[in-house]
PDB file of N, CA and C in Angstrom:
ATOM      1  N   LEU A   1      11.141  13.826   8.891  1.00  0.00           N
ATOM      2  CA  LEU A   1      11.220  15.224   8.490  1.00  0.00           C
ATOM      3  C   LEU A   1      12.235  15.960   9.349  1.00  0.00           C
ATOM      4  N   SER A   2      12.235  15.674  10.642  1.00  0.00           N
ATOM      5  CA  SER A   2      13.190  16.386  11.507  1.00  0.00           C
ATOM      6  C   SER A   2      14.626  16.068  11.120  1.00  0.00           C
ATOM      7  N   ASP A   3      14.888  14.837  10.689  1.00  0.00           N
ATOM      8  CA  ASP A   3      16.240  14.489  10.233  1.00  0.00           C
ATOM      9  C   ASP A   3      16.623  15.299   9.003  1.00  0.00           C
ATOM     10  N   ARG A   4      15.682  15.458   8.082  1.00  0.00           N
ATOM     11  CA  ARG A   4      15.965  16.238   6.867  1.00  0.00           C
ATOM     12  C   ARG A   4      16.228  17.693   7.211  1.00  0.00           C
ATOM     13  N   ILE A   5      15.437  18.246   8.135  1.00  0.00           N
ATOM     14  CA  ILE A   5      15.633  19.639   8.549  1.00  0.00           C
ATOM     15  C   ILE A   5      17.001  19.804   9.189  1.00  0.00           C
ATOM     16  N   ALA A   6      17.433  18.788   9.928  1.00  0.00           N
ATOM     17  CA  ALA A   6      18.735  18.828  10.595  1.00  0.00           C
ATOM     18  C   ALA A   6      19.890  18.580   9.631  1.00  0.00           C
ATOM     19  N   GLY A   7      19.585  18.341   8.347  1.00  0.00           N
ATOM     20  CA  GLY A   7      20.624  18.163   7.349  1.00  0.00           C
ATOM     21  C   GLY A   7      21.105  16.737   7.186  1.00  0.00           C
ATOM     22  N   ARG A   8      20.411  15.799   7.778  1.00  0.00           N
ATOM     23  CA  ARG A   8      20.788  14.391   7.618  1.00  0.00           C
ATOM     24  C   ARG A   8      20.343  13.898   6.239  1.00  0.00           C
ATOM     25  N   PRO A   9      20.946  12.793   5.774  1.00  0.00           N
ATOM     26  CA  PRO A   9      20.612  12.284   4.426  1.00  0.00           C
ATOM     27  C   PRO A   9      19.211  11.677   4.364  1.00  0.00           C
ATOM     28  N   ASP A  10      18.771  11.436   3.123  1.00  0.00           N
ATOM     29  CA  ASP A  10      17.474  10.783   2.899  1.00  0.00           C
ATOM     30  C   ASP A  10      17.477   9.394   3.521  1.00  0.00           C
ATOM     31  N   LEU A  11      16.285   8.837   3.653  1.00  0.00           N
ATOM     32  CA  LEU A  11      16.176   7.467   4.134  1.00  0.00           C
ATOM     33  C   LEU A  11      16.890   6.533   3.171  1.00  0.00           C
ATOM     34  N   SER A  12      17.502   5.505   3.719  1.00  0.00           N
ATOM     35  CA  SER A  12      18.262   4.610   2.858  1.00  0.00           C
ATOM     36  C   SER A  12      17.397   3.548   2.186  1.00  0.00           C
ATOM     37  N   LEU A  13      16.230   3.278   2.729  1.00  0.00           N
ATOM     38  CA  LEU A  13      15.339   2.278   2.143  1.00  0.00           C
ATOM     39  C   LEU A  13      14.032   2.921   1.706  1.00  0.00           C
ATOM     40  N   ALA A  14      13.666   2.668   0.492  1.00  0.00           N
ATOM     41  CA  ALA A  14      12.373   3.158   0.006  1.00  0.00           C
ATOM     42  C   ALA A  14      11.290   2.150   0.393  1.00  0.00           C
ATOM     43  N   PRO A  15      10.060   2.609   0.603  1.00  0.00           N
ATOM     44  CA  PRO A  15       8.989   1.660   0.902  1.00  0.00           C
ATOM     45  C   PRO A  15       8.743   0.745  -0.292  1.00  0.00           C
ATOM     46  N   PRO A  16       8.269  -0.470  -0.038  1.00  0.00           N
ATOM     47  CA  PRO A  16       8.005  -1.380  -1.158  1.00  0.00           C
ATOM     48  C   PRO A  16       6.989  -0.790  -2.125  1.00  0.00           C
ATOM     49  N   ALA A  17       7.264  -0.911  -3.396  1.00  0.00           N
ATOM     50  CA  ALA A  17       6.379  -0.337  -4.407  1.00  0.00           C
ATOM     51  C   ALA A  17       5.102  -1.134  -4.583  1.00  0.00           C
ATOM     52  N   ASP A  18       5.148  -2.435  -4.307  1.00  0.00           N
ATOM     53  CA  ASP A  18       3.983  -3.271  -4.587  1.00  0.00           C
ATOM     54  C   ASP A  18       3.246  -3.706  -3.316  1.00  0.00           C
ATOM     55  N   GLU A  19       3.358  -2.956  -2.252  1.00  0.00           N
ATOM     56  CA  GLU A  19       2.692  -3.304  -0.991  1.00  0.00           C
ATOM     57  C   GLU A  19       1.178  -3.334  -1.184  1.00  0.00           C
ATOM     58  N   ARG A  20       0.596  -4.499  -0.874  1.00  0.00           N
ATOM     59  CA  ARG A  20      -0.858  -4.639  -0.983  1.00  0.00           C
ATOM     60  C   ARG A  20      -1.519  -3.965   0.204  1.00  0.00           C
ATOM     61  N   ARG A  21      -2.662  -3.407  -0.036  1.00  0.00           N
ATOM     62  CA  ARG A  21      -3.476  -2.842   1.034  1.00  0.00           C
ATOM     63  C   ARG A  21      -4.509  -3.875   1.447  1.00  0.00           C
ATOM     64  N   LEU A  22      -4.798  -3.940   2.730  1.00  0.00           N
ATOM     65  CA  LEU A  22      -5.816  -4.870   3.208  1.00  0.00           C
ATOM     66  C   LEU A  22      -7.197  -4.257   3.058  1.00  0.00           C
ATOM     67  N   ARG A  23      -8.121  -5.074   2.618  1.00  0.00           N
ATOM     68  CA  ARG A  23      -9.520  -4.663   2.532  1.00  0.00           C
ATOM     69  C   ARG A  23     -10.235  -5.172   3.775  1.00  0.00           C
ATOM     70  N   VAL A  24     -11.463  -4.733   3.961  1.00  0.00           N
ATOM     71  CA  VAL A  24     -12.261  -5.172   5.105  1.00  0.00           C
ATOM     72  C   VAL A  24     -12.393  -6.685   5.111  1.00  0.00           C
ATOM     73  N   ASP A  25     -12.614  -7.289   3.943  1.00  0.00           N
ATOM     74  CA  ASP A  25     -12.752  -8.754   3.921  1.00  0.00           C
ATOM     75  C   ASP A  25     -11.423  -9.455   4.227  1.00  0.00           C
ATOM     76  N   ASP A  26     -10.286  -8.802   3.934  1.00  0.00           N
ATOM     77  CA  ASP A  26      -8.986  -9.369   4.314  1.00  0.00           C
ATOM     78  C   ASP A  26      -8.847  -9.391   5.839  1.00  0.00           C
ATOM     79  N   ILE A  27      -9.264  -8.318   6.480  1.00  0.00           N
ATOM     80  CA  ILE A  27      -9.195  -8.261   7.952  1.00  0.00           C
ATOM     81  C   ILE A  27     -10.148  -9.297   8.544  1.00  0.00           C
ATOM     82  N   SER A  28     -11.311  -9.474   7.921  1.00  0.00           N
ATOM     83  CA  SER A  28     -12.232 -10.521   8.382  1.00  0.00           C
ATOM     84  C   SER A  28     -11.597 -11.901   8.246  1.00  0.00           C
ATOM     85  N   LYS A  29     -10.870 -12.131   7.155  1.00  0.00           N
ATOM     86  CA  LYS A  29     -10.172 -13.415   6.980  1.00  0.00           C
ATOM     87  C   LYS A  29      -9.136 -13.619   8.082  1.00  0.00           C
ATOM     88  N   ILE A  30      -8.407 -12.556   8.410  1.00  0.00           N
ATOM     89  CA  ILE A  30      -7.428 -12.628   9.493  1.00  0.00           C
ATOM     90  C   ILE A  30      -8.136 -12.968  10.802  1.00  0.00           C
ATOM     91  N   GLN A  31      -9.263 -12.289  11.066  1.00  0.00           N
ATOM     92  CA  GLN A  31     -10.009 -12.544  12.304  1.00  0.00           C
ATOM     93  C   GLN A  31     -10.490 -13.992  12.370  1.00  0.00           C
ATOM     94  N   ARG A  32     -11.028 -14.507  11.263  1.00  0.00           N
ATOM     95  CA  ARG A  32     -11.508 -15.896  11.251  1.00  0.00           C
ATOM     96  C   ARG A  32     -10.361 -16.877  11.467  1.00  0.00           C
ATOM     97  N   ALA A  33      -9.231 -16.624  10.816  1.00  0.00           N
ATOM     98  CA  ALA A  33      -8.078 -17.515  10.962  1.00  0.00           C
ATOM     99  C   ALA A  33      -7.547 -17.489  12.391  1.00  0.00           C
ATOM    100  N   LEU A  34      -7.504 -16.318  12.984  1.00  0.00           N
ATOM    101  CA  LEU A  34      -7.065 -16.219  14.378  1.00  0.00           C
ATOM    102  C   LEU A  34      -8.015 -16.981  15.289  1.00  0.00           C
ATOM    103  N   GLN A  35      -9.309 -16.797  15.063  1.00  0.00           N
ATOM    104  CA  GLN A  35     -10.312 -17.477  15.882  1.00  0.00           C
ATOM    105  C   GLN A  35     -10.185 -18.993  15.753  1.00  0.00           C
ATOM    106  N   SER A  36      -9.950 -19.487  14.548  1.00  0.00           N
ATOM    107  CA  SER A  36      -9.840 -20.931  14.338  1.00  0.00           C
ATOM    108  C   SER A  36      -8.599 -21.509  15.008  1.00  0.00           C
ATOM    109  N   ARG A  37      -7.609 -20.662  15.288  1.00  0.00           N
ATOM    110  CA  ARG A  37      -6.384 -21.108  15.957  1.00  0.00           C
ATOM    111  C   ARG A  37      -6.428 -20.860  17.465  1.00  0.00           C
ATOM    112  N   GLY A  38      -7.563 -20.374  17.957  1.00  0.00           N
ATOM    113  CA  GLY A  38      -7.715 -20.164  19.394  1.00  0.00           C
ATOM    114  C   GLY A  38      -7.296 -18.798  19.900  1.00  0.00           C
ATOM    115  N   PHE A  39      -7.081 -17.853  19.012  1.00  0.00           N
ATOM    116  CA  PHE A  39      -6.734 -16.485  19.393  1.00  0.00           C
ATOM    117  C   PHE A  39      -7.965 -15.612  19.184  1.00  0.00           C
ATOM    118  N   SER A  40      -8.633 -15.245  20.255  1.00  0.00           N
ATOM    119  CA  SER A  40      -9.913 -14.550  20.162  1.00  0.00           C
ATOM    120  C   SER A  40      -9.761 -13.108  19.670  1.00  0.00           C
ATOM    121  N   PRO A  41     -10.238 -12.835  18.442  1.00  0.00           N
ATOM    122  CA  PRO A  41     -10.146 -11.476  17.917  1.00  0.00           C
ATOM    123  C   PRO A  41     -11.390 -10.633  18.193  1.00  0.00           C
ATOM    124  N   GLY A  42     -12.328 -11.154  18.967  1.00  0.00           N
ATOM    125  CA  GLY A  42     -13.597 -10.455  19.166  1.00  0.00           C
ATOM    126  C   GLY A  42     -14.512 -10.716  17.984  1.00  0.00           C
ATOM    127  N   PRO A  43     -15.488  -9.835  17.766  1.00  0.00           N
ATOM    128  CA  PRO A  43     -16.432 -10.050  16.652  1.00  0.00           C
ATOM    129  C   PRO A  43     -15.715 -10.037  15.295  1.00  0.00           C
ATOM    130  N   ILE A  44     -16.164 -10.904  14.396  1.00  0.00           N
ATOM    131  CA  ILE A  44     -15.617 -10.934  13.029  1.00  0.00           C
ATOM    132  C   ILE A  44     -16.335  -9.835  12.248  1.00  0.00           C
ATOM    133  N   ASP A  45     -15.710  -8.657  12.219  1.00  0.00           N
ATOM    134  CA  ASP A  45     -16.371  -7.495  11.627  1.00  0.00           C
ATOM    135  C   ASP A  45     -15.501  -6.723  10.637  1.00  0.00           C
ATOM    136  N   GLY A  46     -14.282  -7.201  10.394  1.00  0.00           N
ATOM    137  CA  GLY A  46     -13.410  -6.506   9.453  1.00  0.00           C
ATOM    138  C   GLY A  46     -12.776  -5.259  10.020  1.00  0.00           C
ATOM    139  N   ASN A  47     -12.910  -5.052  11.312  1.00  0.00           N
ATOM    140  CA  ASN A  47     -12.357  -3.875  11.974  1.00  0.00           C
ATOM    141  C   ASN A  47     -11.087  -4.278  12.709  1.00  0.00           C
ATOM    142  N   ALA A  48     -10.003  -3.585  12.475  1.00  0.00           N
ATOM    143  CA  ALA A  48      -8.731  -3.903  13.126  1.00  0.00           C
ATOM    144  C   ALA A  48      -8.575  -3.087  14.404  1.00  0.00           C
ATOM    145  N   GLY A  49      -9.517  -3.270  15.320  1.00  0.00           N
ATOM    146  CA  GLY A  49      -9.485  -2.549  16.590  1.00  0.00           C
ATOM    147  C   GLY A  49      -8.611  -3.228  17.625  1.00  0.00           C
ATOM    148  N   PRO A  50      -8.806  -2.876  18.898  1.00  0.00           N
ATOM    149  CA  PRO A  50      -7.959  -3.385  19.979  1.00  0.00           C
ATOM    150  C   PRO A  50      -7.989  -4.911  20.138  1.00  0.00           C
ATOM    151  N   SER A  51      -9.157  -5.536  20.078  1.00  0.00           N
ATOM    152  CA  SER A  51      -9.231  -6.989  20.264  1.00  0.00           C
ATOM    153  C   SER A  51      -8.494  -7.750  19.162  1.00  0.00           C
ATOM    154  N   PRO A  52      -8.710  -7.421  17.881  1.00  0.00           N
ATOM    155  CA  PRO A  52      -7.937  -8.109  16.847  1.00  0.00           C
ATOM    156  C   PRO A  52      -6.425  -7.887  16.987  1.00  0.00           C
ATOM    157  N   ARG A  53      -6.031  -6.689  17.360  1.00  0.00           N
ATOM    158  CA  ARG A  53      -4.596  -6.404  17.502  1.00  0.00           C
ATOM    159  C   ARG A  53      -3.975  -7.224  18.628  1.00  0.00           C
ATOM    160  N   THR A  54      -4.717  -7.398  19.715  1.00  0.00           N
ATOM    161  CA  THR A  54      -4.233  -8.230  20.821  1.00  0.00           C
ATOM    162  C   THR A  54      -4.090  -9.675  20.355  1.00  0.00           C
ATOM    163  N   ALA A  55      -5.087 -10.171  19.617  1.00  0.00           N
ATOM    164  CA  ALA A  55      -5.029 -11.540  19.100  1.00  0.00           C
ATOM    165  C   ALA A  55      -3.877 -11.700  18.108  1.00  0.00           C
ATOM    166  N   ILE A  56      -3.662 -10.702  17.274  1.00  0.00           N
ATOM    167  CA  ILE A  56      -2.559 -10.748  16.313  1.00  0.00           C
ATOM    168  C   ILE A  56      -1.227 -10.820  17.055  1.00  0.00           C
ATOM    169  N   ARG A  57      -1.051  -9.981  18.083  1.00  0.00           N
ATOM    170  CA  ARG A  57       0.191 -10.021  18.862  1.00  0.00           C
ATOM    171  C   ARG A  57       0.418 -11.396  19.477  1.00  0.00           C
ATOM    172  N   SER A  58      -0.636 -11.969  20.035  1.00  0.00           N
ATOM    173  CA  SER A  58      -0.517 -13.301  20.647  1.00  0.00           C
ATOM    174  C   SER A  58      -0.106 -14.345  19.606  1.00  0.00           C
ATOM    175  N   PHE A  59      -0.743 -14.299  18.435  1.00  0.00           N
ATOM    176  CA  PHE A  59      -0.380 -15.226  17.368  1.00  0.00           C
ATOM    177  C   PHE A  59       1.072 -15.017  16.946  1.00  0.00           C
ATOM    178  N   GLN A  60       1.452 -13.762  16.733  1.00  0.00           N
ATOM    179  CA  GLN A  60       2.806 -13.471  16.287  1.00  0.00           C
ATOM    180  C   GLN A  60       3.834 -14.009  17.287  1.00  0.00           C
ATOM    181  N   ARG A  61       3.587 -13.801  18.574  1.00  0.00           N
ATOM    182  CA  ARG A  61       4.499 -14.334  19.599  1.00  0.00           C
ATOM    183  C   ARG A  61       4.584 -15.857  19.517  1.00  0.00           C
ATOM    184  N   SER A  62       3.435 -16.499  19.286  1.00  0.00           N
ATOM    185  CA  SER A  62       3.389 -17.964  19.297  1.00  0.00           C
ATOM    186  C   SER A  62       4.179 -18.599  18.154  1.00  0.00           C
ATOM    187  N   VAL A  63       4.376 -17.850  17.079  1.00  0.00           N
ATOM    188  CA  VAL A  63       5.125 -18.396  15.931  1.00  0.00           C
ATOM    189  C   VAL A  63       6.495 -17.729  15.762  1.00  0.00           C
ATOM    190  N   GLY A  64       6.902 -16.958  16.749  1.00  0.00           N
ATOM    191  CA  GLY A  64       8.233 -16.365  16.724  1.00  0.00           C
ATOM    192  C   GLY A  64       8.395 -15.143  15.854  1.00  0.00           C
ATOM    193  N   LEU A  65       7.296 -14.464  15.538  1.00  0.00           N
ATOM    194  CA  LEU A  65       7.370 -13.232  14.751  1.00  0.00           C
ATOM    195  C   LEU A  65       7.452 -12.028  15.687  1.00  0.00           C
ATOM    196  N   ILE A  66       7.838 -10.889  15.144  1.00  0.00           N
ATOM    197  CA  ILE A  66       7.804  -9.654  15.910  1.00  0.00           C
ATOM    198  C   ILE A  66       6.342  -9.345  16.215  1.00  0.00           C
ATOM    199  N   ALA A  67       6.028  -9.170  17.493  1.00  0.00           N
ATOM    200  CA  ALA A  67       4.637  -8.996  17.919  1.00  0.00           C
ATOM    201  C   ALA A  67       4.247  -7.523  17.872  1.00  0.00           C
ATOM    202  N   ASP A  68       4.001  -7.026  16.648  1.00  0.00           N
ATOM    203  CA  ASP A  68       3.610  -5.624  16.498  1.00  0.00           C
ATOM    204  C   ASP A  68       2.096  -5.431  16.502  1.00  0.00           C
ATOM    205  N   GLY A  69       1.328  -6.499  16.310  1.00  0.00           N
ATOM    206  CA  GLY A  69      -0.130  -6.419  16.362  1.00  0.00           C
ATOM    207  C   GLY A  69      -0.790  -5.818  15.145  1.00  0.00           C
ATOM    208  N   HIS A  70      -0.026  -5.579  14.095  1.00  0.00           N
ATOM    209  CA  HIS A  70      -0.594  -4.939  12.904  1.00  0.00           C
ATOM    210  C   HIS A  70      -1.029  -5.976  11.875  1.00  0.00           C
ATOM    211  N   PRO A  71      -2.256  -5.845  11.386  1.00  0.00           N
ATOM    212  CA  PRO A  71      -2.674  -6.717  10.288  1.00  0.00           C
ATOM    213  C   PRO A  71      -1.919  -6.306   9.021  1.00  0.00           C
ATOM    214  N   SER A  72      -1.473  -7.280   8.275  1.00  0.00           N
ATOM    215  CA  SER A  72      -0.717  -6.987   7.054  1.00  0.00           C
ATOM    216  C   SER A  72      -0.947  -8.106   6.051  1.00  0.00           C
ATOM    217  N   PRO A  73      -0.622  -7.849   4.789  1.00  0.00           N
ATOM    218  CA  PRO A  73      -0.720  -8.918   3.799  1.00  0.00           C
ATOM    219  C   PRO A  73       0.159 -10.116   4.167  1.00  0.00           C
ATOM    220  N   GLN A  74       1.318  -9.853   4.750  1.00  0.00           N
ATOM    221  CA  GLN A  74       2.219 -10.942   5.152  1.00  0.00           C
ATOM    222  C   GLN A  74       1.594 -11.771   6.266  1.00  0.00           C
ATOM    223  N   LEU A  75       0.923 -11.125   7.199  1.00  0.00           N
ATOM    224  CA  LEU A  75       0.245 -11.841   8.272  1.00  0.00           C
ATOM    225  C   LEU A  75      -0.863 -12.714   7.698  1.00  0.00           C
ATOM    226  N   LEU A  76      -1.632 -12.159   6.786  1.00  0.00           N
ATOM    227  CA  LEU A  76      -2.709 -12.938   6.145  1.00  0.00           C
ATOM    228  C   LEU A  76      -2.127 -14.163   5.440  1.00  0.00           C
ATOM    229  N   ASP A  77      -1.029 -13.982   4.733  1.00  0.00           N
ATOM    230  CA  ASP A  77      -0.372 -15.114   4.062  1.00  0.00           C
ATOM    231  C   ASP A  77       0.067 -16.163   5.080  1.00  0.00           C
ATOM    232  N   GLN A  78       0.654 -15.731   6.185  1.00  0.00           N
ATOM    233  CA  GLN A  78       1.113 -16.639   7.222  1.00  0.00           C
ATOM    234  C   GLN A  78      -0.060 -17.423   7.803  1.00  0.00           C
ATOM    235  N   LEU A  79      -1.175 -16.757   8.039  1.00  0.00           N
ATOM    236  CA  LEU A  79      -2.347 -17.406   8.629  1.00  0.00           C
ATOM    237  C   LEU A  79      -3.020 -18.370   7.655  1.00  0.00           C
ATOM    238  N   GLN A  80      -2.861 -18.149   6.367  1.00  0.00           N
ATOM    239  CA  GLN A  80      -3.523 -19.002   5.379  1.00  0.00           C
ATOM    240  C   GLN A  80      -2.695 -20.247   5.048  1.00  0.00           C
ATOM    241  N   ARG A  81      -1.530 -20.415   5.653  1.00  0.00           N
ATOM    242  CA  ARG A  81      -0.694 -21.610   5.416  1.00  0.00           C
ATOM    243  C   ARG A  81      -1.239 -22.786   6.156  1.00  0.00           C
TER     244      ARG A  81
END
């Protein structure tokens, strides 16, 4: 917004139109997959709190991904391979 107020152009990339949203059971799947690979996400509760985010970052680093710690559909796909 500040860029627009300053007179800069619109963003050059639009967000993906078909981005899937994660459900609680998707986050639970991520937690279980992380746990099975030795990355402790804490309780398997479908909550993307601090412990799952730490485990996600560790997993992402281990496979050469950007370690942002965010659960995403792409992360779930990667873990299900």
